[in-house]
Coordinates of C-alpha atoms (C1' of nucleotides) in Angstrom, one line a residue:
Chain Q
M7 CA -32.7 -60.1 -47.3
A8 CA -32.8 -56.3 -45.7
R9 CA -29.8 -54.6 -44.9
H10 CA -29.4 -52.6 -41.8
L11 CA -27.0 -50.3 -40.5
I12 CA -27.4 -49.5 -36.6
T13 CA -25.4 -47.4 -34.7
S14 CA -25.8 -46.3 -30.8
A15 CA -24.9 -42.8 -29.5
I16 CA -21.0 -43.3 -28.6
P17 CA -20.6 -43.0 -24.8
Y18 CA -18.1 -40.2 -23.8
I19 CA -14.6 -41.8 -22.2
N20 CA -14.4 -40.2 -19.3
G21 CA -15.7 -42.9 -16.7
I22 CA -17.8 -45.8 -16.1
K23 CA -21.7 -44.6 -17.2
H24 CA -24.8 -45.5 -15.0
L25 CA -27.7 -47.4 -16.3
G26 CA -29.1 -44.3 -17.6
N27 CA -26.6 -44.2 -20.5
L28 CA -27.3 -47.5 -21.1
V29 CA -31.1 -47.6 -21.6
G30 CA -31.1 -44.7 -23.8
S31 CA -29.3 -46.3 -26.9
Q32 CA -26.9 -48.8 -26.7
L33 CA -29.3 -51.7 -25.0
P34 CA -32.4 -50.7 -27.5
A35 CA -30.0 -50.8 -30.4
D36 CA -28.8 -53.9 -29.6
L37 CA -32.4 -55.2 -29.4
Y38 CA -32.7 -54.0 -32.5
A39 CA -29.6 -55.3 -34.1
R40 CA -30.2 -58.9 -32.3
Y41 CA -33.8 -58.8 -33.9
Q42 CA -32.8 -58.0 -37.3
R43 CA -30.4 -61.0 -37.3
A44 CA -32.7 -63.1 -36.0
R45 CA -34.9 -62.4 -39.1
G46 CA -32.1 -63.5 -41.2
N47 CA -31.5 -59.8 -41.9
E48 CA -28.0 -58.6 -42.8
V49 CA -26.6 -56.2 -40.0
L50 CA -23.9 -54.2 -39.2
F51 CA -24.0 -52.8 -35.8
L52 CA -21.6 -50.4 -34.7
C53 CA -20.8 -48.4 -31.6
A54 CA -17.5 -46.7 -30.4
T55 CA -16.1 -44.4 -27.6
D56 CA -16.0 -40.7 -28.1
E57 CA -13.0 -40.0 -26.7
H58 CA -11.8 -36.4 -27.3
G59 CA -12.2 -33.0 -25.7
T60 CA -11.4 -31.5 -22.1
P61 CA -13.2 -33.5 -19.7
A62 CA -11.4 -36.7 -21.1
E63 CA -7.7 -34.7 -20.7
L64 CA -9.1 -33.6 -17.2
A65 CA -10.5 -37.1 -16.1
A66 CA -6.9 -38.5 -17.4
A67 CA -5.2 -36.2 -15.1
K68 CA -7.4 -36.9 -12.5
A69 CA -6.0 -40.1 -12.9
G70 CA -2.3 -39.5 -13.2
Q71 CA -2.3 -40.8 -16.7
P72 CA -1.1 -39.5 -20.4
V73 CA -4.5 -38.7 -21.9
A74 CA -4.2 -41.5 -24.4
E75 CA -3.0 -44.3 -21.9
F76 CA -6.3 -43.1 -20.0
C77 CA -8.5 -43.2 -23.2
A78 CA -6.9 -47.0 -24.0
D79 CA -7.6 -48.2 -20.5
M80 CA -11.4 -46.7 -20.4
H81 CA -12.0 -48.0 -23.8
A82 CA -11.0 -51.6 -22.9
T83 CA -13.1 -51.1 -19.4
Q84 CA -16.2 -50.2 -21.3
A85 CA -15.6 -52.4 -24.0
K86 CA -15.7 -55.4 -21.2
I87 CA -18.7 -54.0 -19.7
A88 CA -20.1 -53.8 -23.1
D89 CA -19.7 -57.1 -23.3
G90 CA -20.9 -58.1 -19.7
F91 CA -24.2 -56.5 -20.9
R92 CA -23.9 -58.7 -24.0
L93 CA -24.1 -56.1 -26.4
S94 CA -23.6 -57.6 -30.0
F95 CA -21.6 -54.7 -31.7
D96 CA -19.8 -56.3 -35.0
H97 CA -17.4 -53.8 -33.7
F98 CA -16.4 -51.3 -30.8
G99 CA -14.6 -48.9 -32.3
R100 CA -12.8 -45.6 -30.8
S101 CA -13.1 -41.7 -32.0
S102 CA -9.3 -41.6 -31.7
S103 CA -8.6 -44.0 -34.4
P104 CA -6.5 -43.1 -37.4
Q105 CA -9.0 -43.8 -39.6
N106 CA -11.2 -41.2 -37.9
H107 CA -8.5 -38.8 -37.9
A108 CA -8.3 -39.2 -41.6
L109 CA -11.9 -39.0 -42.2
T110 CA -12.5 -36.2 -40.2
Q111 CA -9.6 -34.3 -41.7
H112 CA -11.1 -35.5 -45.2
F113 CA -14.6 -34.0 -44.6
A114 CA -13.3 -30.7 -43.1
G115 CA -11.5 -30.1 -46.4
R116 CA -14.7 -31.4 -48.4
L117 CA -16.7 -28.6 -46.7
A118 CA -14.2 -26.0 -46.9
D119 CA -14.0 -26.7 -50.7
A120 CA -17.8 -26.0 -50.7
G121 CA -17.4 -22.8 -49.3
L122 CA -19.0 -24.4 -45.8
I123 CA -16.3 -23.2 -43.6
E124 CA -15.7 -20.0 -42.1
E125 CA -12.4 -18.8 -40.2
V126 CA -13.5 -16.7 -37.2
S127 CA -11.5 -14.7 -35.0
E128 CA -12.5 -14.7 -31.2
K129 CA -11.4 -13.7 -27.5
Q130 CA -11.1 -16.4 -25.4
V131 CA -9.6 -16.6 -21.9
Y132 CA -6.1 -18.3 -21.4
S133 CA -4.9 -19.5 -18.4
N134 CA -0.8 -19.2 -18.2
A135 CA -0.6 -21.7 -15.4
D136 CA -2.5 -24.2 -16.9
G137 CA -0.8 -23.3 -20.8
R138 CA -4.3 -23.7 -22.0
F139 CA -7.5 -21.8 -23.0
L140 CA -9.9 -22.6 -20.8
P141 CA -13.7 -23.5 -22.0
D142 CA -16.5 -21.2 -20.1
R143 CA -17.4 -24.1 -17.7
Y144 CA -13.8 -23.9 -16.4
I145 CA -13.4 -20.8 -15.4
E146 CA -15.1 -19.9 -12.2
G147 CA -15.6 -16.7 -10.0
T148 CA -17.9 -14.7 -8.1
C149 CA -21.5 -14.5 -9.4
P150 CA -21.9 -10.4 -10.7
N151 CA -25.4 -10.9 -10.2
C152 CA -26.0 -12.7 -6.7
G153 CA -22.5 -13.0 -5.4
Y154 CA -21.9 -16.8 -5.4
D155 CA -18.7 -17.4 -5.0
G156 CA -18.7 -20.8 -7.4
A157 CA -20.2 -19.5 -10.5
R158 CA -18.8 -20.8 -13.6
G159 CA -18.0 -19.0 -16.8
D160 CA -21.2 -20.1 -18.5
Q161 CA -23.8 -19.8 -15.9
C162 CA -24.1 -19.2 -12.5
E163 CA -25.6 -22.5 -11.1
N164 CA -27.1 -20.4 -7.5
C165 CA -29.0 -18.0 -9.6
T166 CA -29.4 -19.7 -13.0
K167 CA -28.1 -16.3 -14.5
Q168 CA -26.6 -16.6 -18.0
L169 CA -22.6 -15.5 -17.7
D170 CA -19.8 -14.7 -20.0
P171 CA -16.6 -15.7 -18.3
T172 CA -15.6 -11.9 -18.5
D173 CA -18.5 -11.2 -16.2
L174 CA -17.1 -13.3 -13.4
I175 CA -15.5 -11.2 -10.9
N176 CA -11.9 -12.7 -9.7
P177 CA -11.9 -15.1 -11.6
R178 CA -10.0 -18.2 -11.7
S179 CA -9.1 -21.5 -13.4
A180 CA -11.3 -24.2 -12.1
I181 CA -8.5 -26.7 -13.3
S182 CA -5.7 -25.5 -11.0
G183 CA -7.2 -22.4 -9.3
S184 CA -4.8 -20.4 -10.8
T185 CA -5.7 -16.7 -11.6
D186 CA -3.3 -15.8 -13.6
L187 CA -5.8 -15.3 -16.6
E188 CA -5.9 -13.3 -19.6
V189 CA -7.9 -12.8 -22.8
R190 CA -6.0 -13.5 -26.2
E191 CA -7.1 -13.7 -29.4
T192 CA -7.3 -17.0 -31.2
K193 CA -8.9 -18.0 -34.7
H194 CA -11.7 -20.7 -35.0
L195 CA -13.3 -22.5 -37.8
Y196 CA -17.1 -22.2 -38.2
L197 CA -19.4 -25.1 -39.7
R198 CA -21.7 -22.5 -41.7
Q199 CA -24.6 -24.9 -41.0
S200 CA -26.8 -21.8 -41.4
Q201 CA -26.2 -21.7 -45.2
M202 CA -28.0 -25.3 -45.2
R203 CA -31.1 -24.2 -43.0
D204 CA -33.8 -24.8 -45.9
Q205 CA -32.2 -28.4 -47.4
L206 CA -32.0 -29.7 -43.5
N207 CA -35.5 -28.5 -43.1
A208 CA -37.1 -30.2 -46.1
W209 CA -35.1 -33.3 -45.1
I210 CA -36.8 -33.1 -41.9
D211 CA -40.2 -32.4 -43.2
S212 CA -39.6 -35.7 -45.4
K213 CA -39.4 -37.4 -42.2
S214 CA -43.0 -37.9 -41.0
D215 CA -42.6 -41.3 -39.4
W216 CA -39.7 -40.3 -37.3
P217 CA -40.6 -39.9 -33.3
I218 CA -42.1 -36.5 -32.4
L219 CA -39.2 -36.3 -30.1
T220 CA -37.1 -36.5 -32.6
T221 CA -38.8 -34.1 -34.8
S222 CA -39.7 -31.4 -32.6
I223 CA -36.2 -31.0 -31.3
A224 CA -34.9 -30.4 -34.7
K225 CA -37.2 -28.0 -35.6
K226 CA -36.7 -26.0 -32.9
W227 CA -33.1 -25.8 -33.6
L228 CA -34.1 -25.0 -37.2
N229 CA -36.7 -22.4 -36.3
D230 CA -35.9 -21.0 -33.2
G231 CA -35.0 -17.3 -32.9
D232 CA -32.6 -16.7 -35.4
G233 CA -32.7 -20.4 -36.9
L234 CA -29.8 -22.6 -37.1
Q235 CA -26.7 -21.1 -35.9
D236 CA -23.3 -21.6 -37.5
R237 CA -21.0 -23.6 -34.9
G238 CA -17.2 -23.8 -34.1
I239 CA -15.7 -27.0 -34.8
T240 CA -12.1 -26.4 -33.7
R241 CA -10.7 -25.7 -30.3
D242 CA -7.4 -25.0 -28.7
L243 CA -6.5 -28.2 -27.3
A244 CA -4.0 -30.7 -27.5
W245 CA -6.0 -33.9 -27.6
G246 CA -7.8 -34.4 -30.6
V247 CA -8.0 -34.7 -34.1
P248 CA -5.4 -32.1 -35.5
V249 CA -7.3 -29.6 -37.6
K250 CA -5.9 -30.1 -41.5
R251 CA -8.1 -29.7 -45.0
G252 CA -8.1 -33.2 -45.9
A253 CA -4.1 -34.3 -46.0
E254 CA -2.9 -30.7 -46.0
D255 CA -2.0 -28.0 -43.3
W256 CA -4.6 -25.5 -42.9
P257 CA -2.2 -22.5 -42.3
G258 CA -3.5 -20.4 -39.0
M259 CA -4.7 -23.5 -37.5
E260 CA -1.5 -25.1 -36.5
G261 CA -1.7 -26.7 -32.6
K262 CA -5.5 -26.8 -33.0
V263 CA -8.0 -29.6 -32.9
F264 CA -11.4 -30.3 -34.3
Y265 CA -14.4 -30.0 -31.6
V266 CA -15.5 -33.5 -30.4
W267 CA -19.2 -33.1 -31.8
F268 CA -17.6 -32.4 -35.0
D269 CA -15.5 -36.0 -35.2
A270 CA -17.5 -37.6 -33.0
P271 CA -20.4 -38.6 -35.3
I272 CA -18.1 -39.1 -38.3
E273 CA -16.9 -42.1 -36.2
Y274 CA -19.9 -44.0 -36.8
I275 CA -18.2 -44.2 -40.5
A276 CA -14.7 -44.3 -39.6
C277 CA -16.0 -47.1 -37.6
A278 CA -17.0 -49.2 -40.3
Q279 CA -13.2 -49.1 -41.7
E280 CA -11.8 -50.1 -38.1
W281 CA -14.4 -53.0 -38.5
R282 CA -12.8 -53.7 -41.9
D283 CA -9.3 -53.2 -41.4
A284 CA -9.8 -55.4 -37.9
G285 CA -10.7 -58.1 -40.5
K286 CA -14.5 -58.7 -39.4
G287 CA -15.7 -57.4 -42.9
S288 CA -14.2 -56.5 -46.7
D289 CA -16.2 -54.0 -47.6
W290 CA -17.5 -51.0 -45.7
E291 CA -18.4 -48.9 -48.7
R292 CA -21.4 -50.8 -49.1
W293 CA -22.7 -50.0 -45.8
W294 CA -21.7 -46.0 -45.9
R295 CA -21.6 -45.0 -49.7
T296 CA -24.9 -45.2 -51.9
D297 CA -22.9 -44.9 -55.0
K298 CA -21.2 -48.1 -54.0
G299 CA -24.0 -50.4 -53.1
A300 CA -25.5 -48.8 -50.0
D301 CA -28.4 -47.9 -51.8
D302 CA -30.7 -50.5 -50.3
V303 CA -29.5 -50.1 -46.4
R304 CA -31.6 -48.8 -43.8
Y305 CA -30.0 -46.9 -41.5
T306 CA -31.4 -46.7 -37.5
Q307 CA -29.6 -44.4 -35.2
F308 CA -30.4 -44.9 -31.4
M309 CA -29.7 -42.2 -28.9
G310 CA -31.0 -40.2 -25.5
K311 CA -32.9 -36.9 -26.5
D312 CA -29.9 -34.8 -25.6
N313 CA -28.2 -36.3 -28.5
V314 CA -31.0 -35.5 -31.4
P315 CA -29.7 -31.8 -32.3
F316 CA -26.2 -33.2 -33.7
H317 CA -28.0 -36.3 -35.1
T318 CA -30.5 -34.5 -37.1
L319 CA -28.7 -31.2 -37.8
S320 CA -25.1 -31.0 -37.0
F321 CA -23.7 -34.6 -38.3
P322 CA -26.4 -34.3 -41.6
A323 CA -24.9 -30.7 -42.5
T324 CA -21.8 -32.3 -42.5
I325 CA -23.0 -35.1 -45.0
L326 CA -24.6 -33.1 -47.2
G327 CA -22.1 -30.5 -47.0
S328 CA -19.3 -32.8 -48.0
G329 CA -21.5 -33.0 -51.6
E330 CA -20.6 -36.9 -51.3
D331 CA -22.9 -39.8 -51.8
W332 CA -22.5 -41.2 -48.2
K333 CA -25.7 -42.4 -46.4
L334 CA -27.8 -40.5 -44.7
V335 CA -30.1 -41.6 -41.4
D336 CA -33.5 -43.2 -42.3
Y337 CA -34.5 -43.5 -39.1
I338 CA -33.4 -42.2 -35.5
K339 CA -35.0 -43.6 -32.5
S340 CA -34.7 -41.2 -29.6
F341 CA -35.3 -41.9 -25.7
N342 CA -36.0 -39.7 -22.7
Y343 CA -34.1 -40.5 -19.1
L344 CA -34.4 -42.6 -16.6
N345 CA -34.4 -41.4 -13.3
Y346 CA -33.5 -43.1 -10.5
D347 CA -35.7 -43.4 -7.0
G348 CA -37.1 -39.9 -7.0
G349 CA -34.2 -38.0 -8.7
Q350 CA -31.6 -38.3 -11.5
F351 CA -28.7 -40.6 -11.8
S352 CA -25.5 -38.5 -10.6
T353 CA -22.7 -39.2 -11.6
S354 CA -20.7 -36.9 -9.4
K355 CA -22.7 -37.7 -6.3
G356 CA -22.5 -41.3 -6.7
R357 CA -26.4 -41.7 -7.1
G358 CA -27.8 -44.7 -9.0
V359 CA -26.3 -48.0 -10.3
F360 CA -23.3 -48.1 -12.6
Q361 CA -22.8 -50.2 -15.1
D362 CA -20.2 -52.5 -13.3
Q363 CA -22.0 -52.5 -10.3
A364 CA -25.1 -53.5 -12.1
L365 CA -22.9 -56.5 -13.5
D366 CA -21.6 -57.5 -10.1
I367 CA -25.0 -57.8 -8.4
L368 CA -27.2 -59.6 -10.9
P369 CA -26.4 -61.6 -14.6
A370 CA -27.0 -59.2 -17.6
D371 CA -30.6 -60.5 -18.4
Y372 CA -32.2 -59.1 -15.2
W373 CA -30.8 -55.6 -16.6
R374 CA -31.5 -56.4 -19.9
W375 CA -35.4 -57.5 -19.3
W376 CA -36.6 -54.3 -16.8
L377 CA -34.7 -51.7 -18.3
L378 CA -35.8 -52.6 -21.9
S379 CA -39.7 -53.4 -20.7
H380 CA -39.7 -50.1 -19.3
V381 CA -37.5 -48.3 -21.8
P382 CA -38.2 -44.2 -21.6
E383 CA -39.9 -43.9 -24.8
S384 CA -42.9 -41.6 -24.2
S385 CA -41.5 -39.8 -21.3
D386 CA -38.9 -40.2 -18.5
T387 CA -39.2 -43.4 -16.9
E388 CA -38.5 -43.9 -12.9
F389 CA -36.0 -46.7 -11.7
T390 CA -36.9 -47.9 -8.2
W391 CA -35.5 -51.3 -6.4
E392 CA -39.2 -51.9 -5.6
T393 CA -40.4 -52.2 -9.2
F394 CA -37.3 -53.7 -10.2
Q395 CA -37.6 -56.3 -7.7
Q396 CA -41.3 -57.1 -8.2
D397 CA -41.2 -56.9 -11.9
V398 CA -37.9 -59.0 -12.7
N399 CA -39.0 -61.6 -9.9
K400 CA -42.7 -62.0 -11.6
D401 CA -41.7 -61.5 -15.5
L402 CA -38.4 -63.4 -15.3
A403 CA -38.9 -66.4 -12.4
D404 CA -42.4 -66.8 -11.8
V405 CA -44.2 -66.6 -15.3
L406 CA -41.0 -67.6 -17.8
G407 CA -38.6 -69.7 -15.4
N408 CA -40.9 -71.3 -13.7
F409 CA -42.7 -72.7 -17.0
V410 CA -39.7 -74.3 -18.1
S411 CA -39.2 -75.5 -14.8
R412 CA -42.5 -77.2 -14.2
I413 CA -42.5 -78.9 -17.5
T414 CA -39.5 -80.6 -17.9
K415 CA -39.4 -81.7 -14.3
F416 CA -43.1 -83.0 -14.7
C417 CA -42.0 -84.7 -18.3
R418 CA -38.9 -86.0 -16.5
S419 CA -40.7 -87.8 -13.8
K420 CA -43.5 -88.9 -16.0
F421 CA -42.0 -89.8 -19.3
G422 CA -38.2 -89.4 -18.9
E423 CA -35.7 -86.9 -20.2
E424 CA -36.8 -87.0 -23.8
V425 CA -39.8 -85.4 -25.7
P426 CA -42.9 -87.9 -25.4
S427 CA -44.6 -89.2 -28.7
A428 CA -47.7 -90.5 -27.9
G429 CA -51.1 -88.7 -28.6
T430 CA -52.4 -85.8 -31.1
F431 CA -53.3 -82.3 -30.7
G432 CA -56.9 -81.6 -29.9
P433 CA -58.9 -78.3 -29.8
A434 CA -56.9 -77.0 -26.9
E435 CA -53.5 -77.1 -28.6
E436 CA -55.0 -75.9 -31.8
A437 CA -56.4 -72.6 -29.8
L438 CA -53.0 -72.3 -28.4
I439 CA -51.3 -72.3 -31.8
A440 CA -53.7 -69.9 -33.1
D441 CA -53.4 -67.5 -30.5
L442 CA -49.6 -67.8 -30.7
D443 CA -50.1 -66.9 -34.7
R444 CA -51.5 -63.6 -33.7
R445 CA -49.3 -63.2 -30.9
I446 CA -46.3 -63.4 -32.5
A447 CA -47.4 -61.1 -35.5
A448 CA -48.0 -58.4 -33.2
Y449 CA -44.8 -59.0 -31.4
Q450 CA -43.1 -58.6 -35.1
S451 CA -44.9 -55.6 -36.1
H452 CA -43.9 -53.9 -32.7
M453 CA -40.6 -54.8 -33.0
D454 CA -40.3 -53.7 -36.6
A455 CA -41.5 -50.7 -35.3
I456 CA -39.2 -50.2 -32.4
E457 CA -41.9 -49.9 -30.3
I458 CA -39.8 -51.4 -27.4
R459 CA -42.2 -51.5 -24.5
K460 CA -45.2 -52.7 -26.6
A461 CA -42.8 -55.5 -27.8
A462 CA -41.7 -56.7 -24.3
G463 CA -45.7 -56.5 -23.4
E464 CA -46.1 -59.0 -26.2
L465 CA -43.5 -61.2 -25.2
R466 CA -44.5 -61.5 -21.9
A467 CA -48.1 -62.6 -23.1
I468 CA -46.8 -65.0 -25.2
W469 CA -44.8 -66.3 -21.9
V470 CA -47.8 -66.1 -20.1
A471 CA -50.0 -68.1 -23.0
G472 CA -47.7 -71.4 -22.4
N473 CA -48.6 -70.9 -18.5
E474 CA -52.5 -70.4 -19.1
Y475 CA -52.8 -73.6 -21.9
L476 CA -51.0 -76.1 -19.1
Q477 CA -53.1 -74.6 -16.6
S478 CA -56.4 -75.7 -18.7
A479 CA -54.6 -78.8 -20.1
A480 CA -53.3 -80.1 -16.8
P481 CA -51.1 -83.0 -18.0
W482 CA -50.5 -84.1 -14.5
S483 CA -54.1 -84.9 -14.3
T484 CA -55.0 -86.4 -17.8
F485 CA -51.7 -88.5 -17.2
K486 CA -54.3 -90.4 -14.8
T487 CA -56.6 -91.2 -17.2
D488 CA -55.3 -90.5 -20.6
P489 CA -51.4 -90.8 -20.6
D490 CA -51.6 -90.7 -24.7
M491 CA -53.1 -87.3 -24.4
A492 CA -50.5 -86.0 -21.5
A493 CA -47.8 -87.1 -23.4
A494 CA -49.3 -84.7 -26.6
Q495 CA -49.6 -81.8 -24.1
V496 CA -46.1 -82.4 -22.7
R497 CA -44.9 -82.4 -26.2
L498 CA -46.0 -79.5 -27.1
G499 CA -44.7 -78.0 -23.5
L500 CA -41.5 -78.7 -24.3
N501 CA -41.4 -77.1 -28.0
L502 CA -42.8 -74.2 -26.4
I503 CA -39.4 -73.7 -24.6
R504 CA -37.3 -73.7 -27.4
L505 CA -39.6 -71.1 -29.3
Y506 CA -39.4 -69.0 -26.5
A507 CA -36.0 -69.1 -26.5
V508 CA -36.1 -68.1 -30.3
L509 CA -38.3 -65.3 -29.8
S510 CA -36.4 -63.8 -26.3
A511 CA -33.2 -63.8 -27.7
P512 CA -33.1 -60.4 -28.6
F513 CA -34.3 -59.4 -24.7
I514 CA -32.4 -62.1 -22.7
P515 CA -30.0 -64.0 -24.8
D516 CA -28.1 -65.8 -21.9
A517 CA -31.6 -67.1 -20.8
A518 CA -32.3 -68.1 -24.0
Q519 CA -29.5 -69.8 -25.1
T520 CA -30.2 -71.7 -21.6
M521 CA -33.1 -72.6 -22.8
M522 CA -32.2 -73.8 -26.0
T523 CA -29.5 -76.0 -24.7
A524 CA -31.7 -77.5 -22.5
M525 CA -33.4 -78.6 -25.4
Q526 CA -30.4 -80.0 -27.1
S527 CA -31.2 -78.1 -30.1
D528 CA -29.3 -75.2 -32.4
D529 CA -32.6 -74.5 -34.3
W530 CA -32.6 -70.7 -33.7
S531 CA -34.9 -70.2 -37.0
W532 CA -37.4 -67.5 -36.7
P533 CA -40.9 -69.2 -37.0
S534 CA -42.9 -69.0 -39.9
D535 CA -46.0 -70.2 -38.1
A536 CA -46.5 -71.8 -34.7
A537 CA -47.6 -74.9 -36.0
T538 CA -44.4 -75.4 -37.5
A539 CA -42.1 -74.2 -34.9
L540 CA -44.0 -76.2 -32.1
A541 CA -42.7 -79.5 -34.1
A542 CA -39.0 -78.5 -34.2
L543 CA -38.6 -81.2 -31.5
P544 CA -39.9 -84.4 -32.5
G545 CA -40.8 -87.4 -30.0
G546 CA -38.0 -89.3 -28.7
H547 CA -35.7 -85.8 -29.2
A548 CA -33.7 -85.9 -26.0
F549 CA -33.5 -83.1 -23.2
T550 CA -32.1 -82.1 -20.0
V551 CA -33.8 -80.2 -17.5
P552 CA -32.0 -76.9 -16.7
D553 CA -30.9 -75.5 -13.4
V554 CA -33.3 -72.8 -12.3
M555 CA -33.1 -69.9 -14.6
F556 CA -33.7 -67.0 -12.7
T557 CA -33.2 -66.9 -9.0
K558 CA -35.9 -64.2 -7.3
I559 CA -34.4 -61.1 -5.7
T560 CA -35.1 -61.0 -1.8
D561 CA -36.4 -58.5 0.1
D562 CA -32.9 -58.6 1.9
Q563 CA -31.0 -58.2 -1.2
H564 CA -33.3 -55.1 -2.3
A565 CA -32.8 -53.2 1.2
D566 CA -29.0 -53.7 1.0
W567 CA -29.0 -52.4 -2.8
Q568 CA -31.7 -49.8 -2.3
T569 CA -28.8 -48.4 0.9
R570 CA -25.8 -49.1 -1.0
F571 CA -26.5 -47.2 -4.3
S572 CA -28.3 -43.7 -2.5
G573 CA -25.1 -42.0 -3.1
T574 CA -25.0 -39.0 -1.0
R575 CA -28.0 -36.6 -0.9
D576 CA -28.3 -33.2 -0.3
Chain O
rG10 C1' -37.8 -14.9 -19.9
rG11 C1' -38.6 -18.1 -24.7
rC12 C1' -39.5 -22.8 -26.6
rG13 C1' -40.4 -28.0 -25.9
rG14 C1' -42.3 -32.5 -23.3
rU15 C1' -45.3 -34.9 -19.8
rA16 C1' -49.7 -34.8 -16.4
rU17 C1' -55.0 -41.0 -17.7
rA18 C1' -56.6 -46.8 -11.4
rG19 C1' -52.3 -47.2 -4.9
rC20 C1' -47.6 -47.8 -9.0
rU21 C1' -45.4 -48.4 -13.7
rC22 C1' -47.9 -46.9 -18.2
rA23 C1' -51.3 -48.2 -23.4
rG24 C1' -55.3 -45.5 -25.0
rU25 C1' -54.3 -44.8 -33.1
rU26 C1' -57.1 -39.6 -38.0
rG27 C1' -62.2 -36.7 -31.5
rG28 C1' -67.6 -41.6 -31.4
rU29 C1' -70.5 -46.3 -28.0
rU30 C1' -70.3 -48.6 -20.6
rA31 C1' -61.5 -45.4 -20.7
rG32 C1' -57.6 -50.1 -20.7
rA33 C1' -53.0 -53.5 -19.7
rG34 C1' -49.3 -55.4 -16.2
rC35 C1' -48.0 -55.0 -10.8
rA36 C1' -50.0 -54.4 -5.9
rG37 C1' -54.5 -55.8 -3.2
rA38 C1' -59.1 -59.0 -2.5
rG39 C1' -61.6 -63.4 -3.5
rG40 C1' -61.3 -68.9 -5.5
rA41 C1' -59.4 -73.1 -8.6
rA42 C1' -55.2 -76.0 -9.2
rU43 C1' -50.9 -79.1 -6.6
rC44 C1' -46.6 -80.3 -12.5
rA45 C1' -43.5 -76.1 -10.7
rU46 C1' -38.8 -71.3 -8.2
rA47 C1' -45.5 -71.0 -2.5
rA48 C1' -45.1 -70.8 -8.6
rU49 C1' -49.3 -70.7 -11.9
rC50 C1' -54.3 -70.2 -13.9
rC51 C1' -59.6 -67.9 -12.9
rU52 C1' -62.6 -63.5 -11.1
rU53 C1' -62.6 -58.4 -8.9
rG54 C1' -61.3 -51.2 -11.2
rU55 C1' -67.1 -45.9 -8.0
rG56 C1' -60.4 -43.5 -11.9
rU57 C1' -63.8 -35.6 -11.1
rC58 C1' -58.5 -39.0 -18.1
rC59 C1' -54.0 -32.0 -13.5
rG60 C1' -57.8 -27.5 -12.4
rG61 C1' -60.9 -23.8 -15.4
rG62 C1' -63.0 -22.0 -19.6
rG63 C1' -64.3 -23.3 -25.1
rU64 C1' -64.9 -25.4 -30.7
rU65 C1' -68.6 -29.8 -31.4
rC66 C1' -74.4 -34.1 -31.9
rG67 C1' -70.2 -35.8 -29.2
rA68 C1' -63.4 -34.4 -26.0
rG69 C1' -58.5 -38.2 -21.9
rU70 C1' -58.2 -37.1 -27.3
rC71 C1' -58.8 -30.3 -30.5
rC72 C1' -58.7 -24.9 -28.8
rC73 C1' -57.4 -20.9 -24.6
rU74 C1' -56.1 -20.4 -20.0
rG75 C1' -53.8 -22.0 -15.2
rU76 C1' -50.9 -25.3 -11.9
rA77 C1' -46.8 -28.9 -11.3
rC78 C1' -42.8 -31.6 -12.7
rC79 C1' -38.7 -32.0 -16.7
rG80 C1' -35.7 -31.0 -20.0
rC81 C1' -33.7 -27.3 -23.9
rC82 C1' -32.0 -22.2 -25.4
rA83 C1' -31.4 -17.1 -23.8

RNA sequence: GGCGGUAUAGCUCAGUUGGUUAGAGCAGAGGAAUCAUAAUCCUUGUGUCCGGGGUUCGAGUCCCUGUACCGCCA
């Protein structure tokens, strides 16, 4: 039995995410996790919330809550939404957990011992009114280049010129508006990634099977300009993991915390400890320590393309630099962006569909199916209500839902609500079985390779094969002349429903459960061959006719949602 | 400005190491059937494969160049 460690990029805590955040990491990771479990493999599927940093502090302030309380509430909210989408995390952790605090400090200590941490003094803008240092982008002022009044300390969004905060004319705090700013000297820790460039380069080079999107981004950061740059891993903030060297205090670093990009990926490991501590498992090290049983684990990460540098370089640098036997990622599946109706999803402009709204208007399976079958694997993908309506109605309601409906209702009217026993399979049935064997093999190989769109296409073709068979076998016709043959045809059709439940469950778990329940079965075993799988429900086995599985999206709903989620356009 | 990605049928996309008349789903058109959520099934593609050069016996596929969109970095 193979063992799969699977992680999804961890979503930031500052608010409810839109669909773009779902499709780029959590949903495909869930698909893969469900598939591997279905194949009988051992899976540990982890995700968490990324809770530290300035945006979280500001979001909490805006909500009028202490930041710890805000994060706890928002974590619960995101966990509820994840559950709504049927994301099957073995544990949904928090980067603010005590486990992550300790582990982050541990890694910092190991890296320091290995000579990979450097203390650097630098000048940063301090706001007396806010009582804090301000990150570059939280300083606003007049652009020295174009005169735009709302330029940020990192870049003027009017003329796109890159800036230093000290370039701004009449700088002010973006948080309070205060102009009582001063430049102060402060000391920070830098991770000397540049020292590990050759090691990282060789590691990336060894990953010839990774998606081009993943390796090209990594190589660019390794080789661009002066090569991989050292990065600051601490900040002058209150909310975060306090800087410590292992369990020891770090002289000169009092009151500082680690920067989010340092502690967030470490949460992947800490999350396994949380999982253990929550009583969901007994041994987390056999998943994460190659010297303690994780040698045979295959570790796959899922993320949007914006997260690739941290996962290909920074986090591996942390792990390799520690000198300990931590598990490195085996395969990184990265995704492009999902666009919304001619533009980008925008949190600030309220453009696009947010995850809670999506679940309010339609069941999870509708979203799961459309998003996964259109997942942006090779380039950005466009969401439009028109294609969403068309595709979901066609694939789920017409092709799959109607198949279940037509065969169960036909059987009920002619043979009653049990699988008919009479008749034997002929050439048409054998041909279907051979076709299914080929298609299931193709489906598996696409799923094994995490080629999601291809897998979705093959699954859809498997649904279509059932309709093709019924159409040519025409039991409603044979019933008049040869009821026994009709019985055999219906028996095959009913067994297809159970097989579809098994094969479809990774994509649409709720509908799969509906199908399985209707067939009054609990046999979720993955098919070894179609002939055997289609004999699972013998003659005489009782079933029920399920309610309509997928109601169609109407034109009125389409129009209503198109308007409601358009947001404010400029 | 530097780098990377993308550009294939009305729409969403496949096209493996260059090799025969460029494919799939949806939409459109025609037909069959009537068990079913008016659902299904069959038939139907005259596409300057973004433009322009080049390499090659042969390029959607490689090289150069231009254009458009997206992203990352400075």
